[in-house]
Amino acid sequence: MDKLTALSLSIGVLAGVATFLAVGPASGVFFIWAATIAWAAYFFLGATKEAFKNTIVCGIFGVFMAWVTAIILTGISPDTALGFPTMAAITVTFAVVVMCLAANFPQLATIPASVLGYSSTFAYLLQTPDKLTQEVLFGASLSNPLLVISISIVVGTYFGQLSAQLAAKWTKE
C-alpha cells in the first residue's frame, strides 16, 4: 500500500490499542492525551532514533521541571505580599527560563519536547482534582506526575516508533 495509507492504518490500529490500555487495564497509569502528544512529537522531530531519544529524555526533563515548579507553587502562601498569581507567574517564568537554558546541554537541547513534558504535567495537575498537593508530589505512587506523566510519554513515544515501523513494513517499495 502507499505510504500515507500504511501510516494511517498503523497509527489508527495502535491508537485503538492505546485507547484500550488508557481506559482499561492501564487506566490511571497511562494517559492517552499525554501519550499522543509524545507520539506526535516523535513524528514532528523526524521519527528517527534521535527523535525517539529526544522525545523521551527531554519530555521527562520537562516533567521534572514542572514537578519542581509545582512543589514550589504549593509552598507559596495565599496571603503572600505580592499575591499568589504574581508569585506563581514569577516561579513559572524562572522555571521555564532554566528549562530552556538547559538546552545548552546536548542531551536537553530539544526544547519542544521539554515543553510538552512541562505542559502535560501541568495539564494533569491543574485538571485533575486534588493532584496539586505536596502529598501527591512527594508521594511514591502513580498519582505523582513525575511517574505517571513520564510513563505516558515513554509509552506514547514507543507507540510512535512502532507505528512508523509498521507503516514501513506495510508500504510498497
PDB file of N, CA, C and O in Angstrom, residues 18-54:
ATOM      1  N   ALA A  18      -3.867   1.790  22.178  1.00  0.00           N
ATOM      2  CA  ALA A  18      -3.549   2.761  23.230  1.00  0.00           C
ATOM      3  C   ALA A  18      -4.814   3.171  23.993  1.00  0.00           C
ATOM      4  O   ALA A  18      -4.786   3.301  25.220  1.00  0.00           O
ATOM      5  N   THR A  19      -5.908   3.346  23.284  1.00  0.00           N
ATOM      6  CA  THR A  19      -7.169   3.709  23.925  1.00  0.00           C
ATOM      7  C   THR A  19      -7.643   2.597  24.841  1.00  0.00           C
ATOM      8  O   THR A  19      -8.064   2.852  25.977  1.00  0.00           O
ATOM      9  N   PHE A  20      -7.565   1.368  24.365  1.00  0.00           N
ATOM     10  CA  PHE A  20      -7.938   0.226  25.202  1.00  0.00           C
ATOM     11  C   PHE A  20      -7.134   0.239  26.498  1.00  0.00           C
ATOM     12  O   PHE A  20      -7.679   0.069  27.585  1.00  0.00           O
ATOM     13  N   LEU A  21      -5.821   0.444  26.388  1.00  0.00           N
ATOM     14  CA  LEU A  21      -4.974   0.473  27.580  1.00  0.00           C
ATOM     15  C   LEU A  21      -5.345   1.629  28.506  1.00  0.00           C
ATOM     16  O   LEU A  21      -5.429   1.452  29.723  1.00  0.00           O
ATOM     17  N   ALA A  22      -5.575   2.805  27.920  1.00  0.00           N
ATOM     18  CA  ALA A  22      -5.847   4.004  28.723  1.00  0.00           C
ATOM     19  C   ALA A  22      -7.177   3.952  29.460  1.00  0.00           C
ATOM     20  O   ALA A  22      -7.292   4.480  30.563  1.00  0.00           O
ATOM     21  N   VAL A  23      -8.166   3.323  28.862  1.00  0.00           N
ATOM     22  CA  VAL A  23      -9.478   3.255  29.530  1.00  0.00           C
ATOM     23  C   VAL A  23      -9.732   1.896  30.162  1.00  0.00           C
ATOM     24  O   VAL A  23     -10.741   1.700  30.830  1.00  0.00           O
ATOM     25  N   GLY A  24      -8.803   0.976  29.961  1.00  0.00           N
ATOM     26  CA  GLY A  24      -8.935  -0.371  30.509  1.00  0.00           C
ATOM     27  C   GLY A  24      -7.857  -0.675  31.525  1.00  0.00           C
ATOM     28  O   GLY A  24      -7.766  -0.005  32.559  1.00  0.00           O
ATOM     29  N   PRO A  25      -6.998  -1.650  31.217  1.00  0.00           N
ATOM     30  CA  PRO A  25      -6.060  -2.152  32.222  1.00  0.00           C
ATOM     31  C   PRO A  25      -5.026  -1.140  32.731  1.00  0.00           C
ATOM     32  O   PRO A  25      -4.512  -1.299  33.823  1.00  0.00           O
ATOM     33  N   ALA A  26      -4.734  -0.103  31.973  1.00  0.00           N
ATOM     34  CA  ALA A  26      -3.736   0.888  32.413  1.00  0.00           C
ATOM     35  C   ALA A  26      -4.380   2.221  32.810  1.00  0.00           C
ATOM     36  O   ALA A  26      -3.688   3.226  32.951  1.00  0.00           O
ATOM     37  N   SER A  27      -5.676   2.214  33.012  1.00  0.00           N
ATOM     38  CA  SER A  27      -6.385   3.431  33.398  1.00  0.00           C
ATOM     39  C   SER A  27      -5.804   3.996  34.691  1.00  0.00           C
ATOM     40  O   SER A  27      -5.585   3.274  35.652  1.00  0.00           O
ATOM     41  N   GLY A  28      -5.532   5.291  34.664  1.00  0.00           N
ATOM     42  CA  GLY A  28      -4.968   5.947  35.830  1.00  0.00           C
ATOM     43  C   GLY A  28      -3.454   5.888  35.897  1.00  0.00           C
ATOM     44  O   GLY A  28      -2.831   6.551  36.710  1.00  0.00           O
ATOM     45  N   VAL A  29      -2.848   5.081  35.023  1.00  0.00           N
ATOM     46  CA  VAL A  29      -1.397   4.940  34.963  1.00  0.00           C
ATOM     47  C   VAL A  29      -0.871   5.429  33.623  1.00  0.00           C
ATOM     48  O   VAL A  29       0.269   5.852  33.497  1.00  0.00           O
ATOM     49  N   PHE A  30      -1.715   5.382  32.631  1.00  0.00           N
ATOM     50  CA  PHE A  30      -1.354   5.729  31.258  1.00  0.00           C
ATOM     51  C   PHE A  30      -2.422   6.677  30.720  1.00  0.00           C
ATOM     52  O   PHE A  30      -3.582   6.300  30.609  1.00  0.00           O
ATOM     53  N   PHE A  31      -2.007   7.915  30.462  1.00  0.00           N
ATOM     54  CA  PHE A  31      -2.948   8.930  29.978  1.00  0.00           C
ATOM     55  C   PHE A  31      -2.786   9.095  28.475  1.00  0.00           C
ATOM     56  O   PHE A  31      -1.721   9.498  28.000  1.00  0.00           O
ATOM     57  N   ILE A  32      -3.853   8.805  27.749  1.00  0.00           N
ATOM     58  CA  ILE A  32      -3.810   8.810  26.285  1.00  0.00           C
ATOM     59  C   ILE A  32      -3.414  10.181  25.742  1.00  0.00           C
ATOM     60  O   ILE A  32      -2.671  10.281  24.782  1.00  0.00           O
ATOM     61  N   TRP A  33      -3.879  11.250  26.367  1.00  0.00           N
ATOM     62  CA  TRP A  33      -3.566  12.585  25.864  1.00  0.00           C
ATOM     63  C   TRP A  33      -2.083  12.879  25.989  1.00  0.00           C
ATOM     64  O   TRP A  33      -1.492  13.452  25.072  1.00  0.00           O
ATOM     65  N   ALA A  34      -1.450  12.492  27.080  1.00  0.00           N
ATOM     66  CA  ALA A  34      -0.007  12.719  27.235  1.00  0.00           C
ATOM     67  C   ALA A  34       0.765  11.823  26.272  1.00  0.00           C
ATOM     68  O   ALA A  34       1.771  12.237  25.686  1.00  0.00           O
ATOM     69  N   ALA A  35       0.292  10.613  26.097  1.00  0.00           N
ATOM     70  CA  ALA A  35       0.954   9.682  25.179  1.00  0.00           C
ATOM     71  C   ALA A  35       0.867  10.156  23.734  1.00  0.00           C
ATOM     72  O   ALA A  35       1.856  10.095  22.992  1.00  0.00           O
ATOM     73  N   THR A  36      -0.303  10.641  23.318  1.00  0.00           N
ATOM     74  CA  THR A  36      -0.425  11.061  21.918  1.00  0.00           C
ATOM     75  C   THR A  36       0.336  12.358  21.639  1.00  0.00           C
ATOM     76  O   THR A  36       0.785  12.580  20.518  1.00  0.00           O
ATOM     77  N   ILE A  37       0.518  13.182  22.659  1.00  0.00           N
ATOM     78  CA  ILE A  37       1.360  14.368  22.483  1.00  0.00           C
ATOM     79  C   ILE A  37       2.797  13.924  22.214  1.00  0.00           C
ATOM     80  O   ILE A  37       3.457  14.425  21.293  1.00  0.00           O
ATOM     81  N   ALA A  38       3.295  12.966  22.991  1.00  0.00           N
ATOM     82  CA  ALA A  38       4.651  12.450  22.773  1.00  0.00           C
ATOM     83  C   ALA A  38       4.736  11.712  21.440  1.00  0.00           C
ATOM     84  O   ALA A  38       5.735  11.828  20.711  1.00  0.00           O
ATOM     85  N   TRP A  39       3.713  10.980  21.106  1.00  0.00           N
ATOM     86  CA  TRP A  39       3.645  10.244  19.840  1.00  0.00           C
ATOM     87  C   TRP A  39       3.782  11.226  18.681  1.00  0.00           C
ATOM     88  O   TRP A  39       4.579  11.025  17.764  1.00  0.00           O
ATOM     89  N   ALA A  40       3.023  12.294  18.724  1.00  0.00           N
ATOM     90  CA  ALA A  40       3.091  13.312  17.669  1.00  0.00           C
ATOM     91  C   ALA A  40       4.451  14.004  17.654  1.00  0.00           C
ATOM     92  O   ALA A  40       5.006  14.285  16.579  1.00  0.00           O
ATOM     93  N   ALA A  41       5.010  14.262  18.826  1.00  0.00           N
ATOM     94  CA  ALA A  41       6.329  14.906  18.905  1.00  0.00           C
ATOM     95  C   ALA A  41       7.389  14.034  18.250  1.00  0.00           C
ATOM     96  O   ALA A  41       8.275  14.539  17.557  1.00  0.00           O
ATOM     97  N   TYR A  42       7.298  12.742  18.455  1.00  0.00           N
ATOM     98  CA  TYR A  42       8.240  11.807  17.831  1.00  0.00           C
ATOM     99  C   TYR A  42       8.233  11.997  16.305  1.00  0.00           C
ATOM    100  O   TYR A  42       9.289  12.096  15.675  1.00  0.00           O
ATOM    101  N   PHE A  43       7.051  12.086  15.724  1.00  0.00           N
ATOM    102  CA  PHE A  43       6.965  12.293  14.274  1.00  0.00           C
ATOM    103  C   PHE A  43       7.414  13.701  13.893  1.00  0.00           C
ATOM    104  O   PHE A  43       8.127  13.887  12.908  1.00  0.00           O
ATOM    105  N   PHE A  44       7.015  14.685  14.675  1.00  0.00           N
ATOM    106  CA  PHE A  44       7.395  16.072  14.396  1.00  0.00           C
ATOM    107  C   PHE A  44       8.913  16.239  14.407  1.00  0.00           C
ATOM    108  O   PHE A  44       9.470  16.989  13.608  1.00  0.00           O
ATOM    109  N   LEU A  45       9.565  15.515  15.291  1.00  0.00           N
ATOM    110  CA  LEU A  45      11.023  15.604  15.401  1.00  0.00           C
ATOM    111  C   LEU A  45      11.755  14.736  14.379  1.00  0.00           C
ATOM    112  O   LEU A  45      12.976  14.682  14.383  1.00  0.00           O
ATOM    113  N   GLY A  46      11.010  14.054  13.527  1.00  0.00           N
ATOM    114  CA  GLY A  46      11.637  13.336  12.422  1.00  0.00           C
ATOM    115  C   GLY A  46      11.484  11.835  12.415  1.00  0.00           C
ATOM    116  O   GLY A  46      11.937  11.176  11.483  1.00  0.00           O
ATOM    117  N   ALA A  47      10.884  11.262  13.438  1.00  0.00           N
ATOM    118  CA  ALA A  47      10.639   9.812  13.511  1.00  0.00           C
ATOM    119  C   ALA A  47      11.930   9.008  13.317  1.00  0.00           C
ATOM    120  O   ALA A  47      11.960   7.997  12.619  1.00  0.00           O
ATOM    121  N   THR A  48      12.996   9.455  13.955  1.00  0.00           N
ATOM    122  CA  THR A  48      14.299   8.798  13.877  1.00  0.00           C
ATOM    123  C   THR A  48      14.700   8.287  15.260  1.00  0.00           C
ATOM    124  O   THR A  48      14.014   8.549  16.248  1.00  0.00           O
ATOM    125  N   LYS A  49      15.838   7.593  15.312  1.00  0.00           N
ATOM    126  CA  LYS A  49      16.351   7.158  16.615  1.00  0.00           C
ATOM    127  C   LYS A  49      16.633   8.365  17.501  1.00  0.00           C
ATOM    128  O   LYS A  49      16.374   8.341  18.706  1.00  0.00           O
ATOM    129  N   GLU A  50      17.150   9.425  16.913  1.00  0.00           N
ATOM    130  CA  GLU A  50      17.427  10.655  17.665  1.00  0.00           C
ATOM    131  C   GLU A  50      16.125  11.280  18.179  1.00  0.00           C
ATOM    132  O   GLU A  50      16.050  11.743  19.312  1.00  0.00           O
ATOM    133  N   ALA A  51      15.089  11.280  17.342  1.00  0.00           N
ATOM    134  CA  ALA A  51      13.783  11.811  17.760  1.00  0.00           C
ATOM    135  C   ALA A  51      13.212  10.986  18.907  1.00  0.00           C
ATOM    136  O   ALA A  51      12.630  11.537  19.852  1.00  0.00           O
ATOM    137  N   PHE A  52      13.388   9.681  18.826  1.00  0.00           N
ATOM    138  CA  PHE A  52      12.913   8.791  19.881  1.00  0.00           C
ATOM    139  C   PHE A  52      13.584   9.145  21.209  1.00  0.00           C
ATOM    140  O   PHE A  52      12.924   9.362  22.222  1.00  0.00           O
ATOM    141  N   LYS A  53      14.903   9.226  21.184  1.00  0.00           N
ATOM    142  CA  LYS A  53      15.671   9.537  22.399  1.00  0.00           C
ATOM    143  C   LYS A  53      15.317  10.923  22.924  1.00  0.00           C
ATOM    144  O   LYS A  53      15.070  11.103  24.117  1.00  0.00           O
ATOM    145  N   ASN A  54      15.269  11.915  22.041  1.00  0.00           N
ATOM    146  CA  ASN A  54      14.997  13.286  22.470  1.00  0.00           C
ATOM    147  C   ASN A  54      13.586  13.462  23.022  1.00  0.00           C
ATOM    148  O   ASN A  54      13.382  14.218  23.975  1.00  0.00           O
TER     149      ASN A  54
END
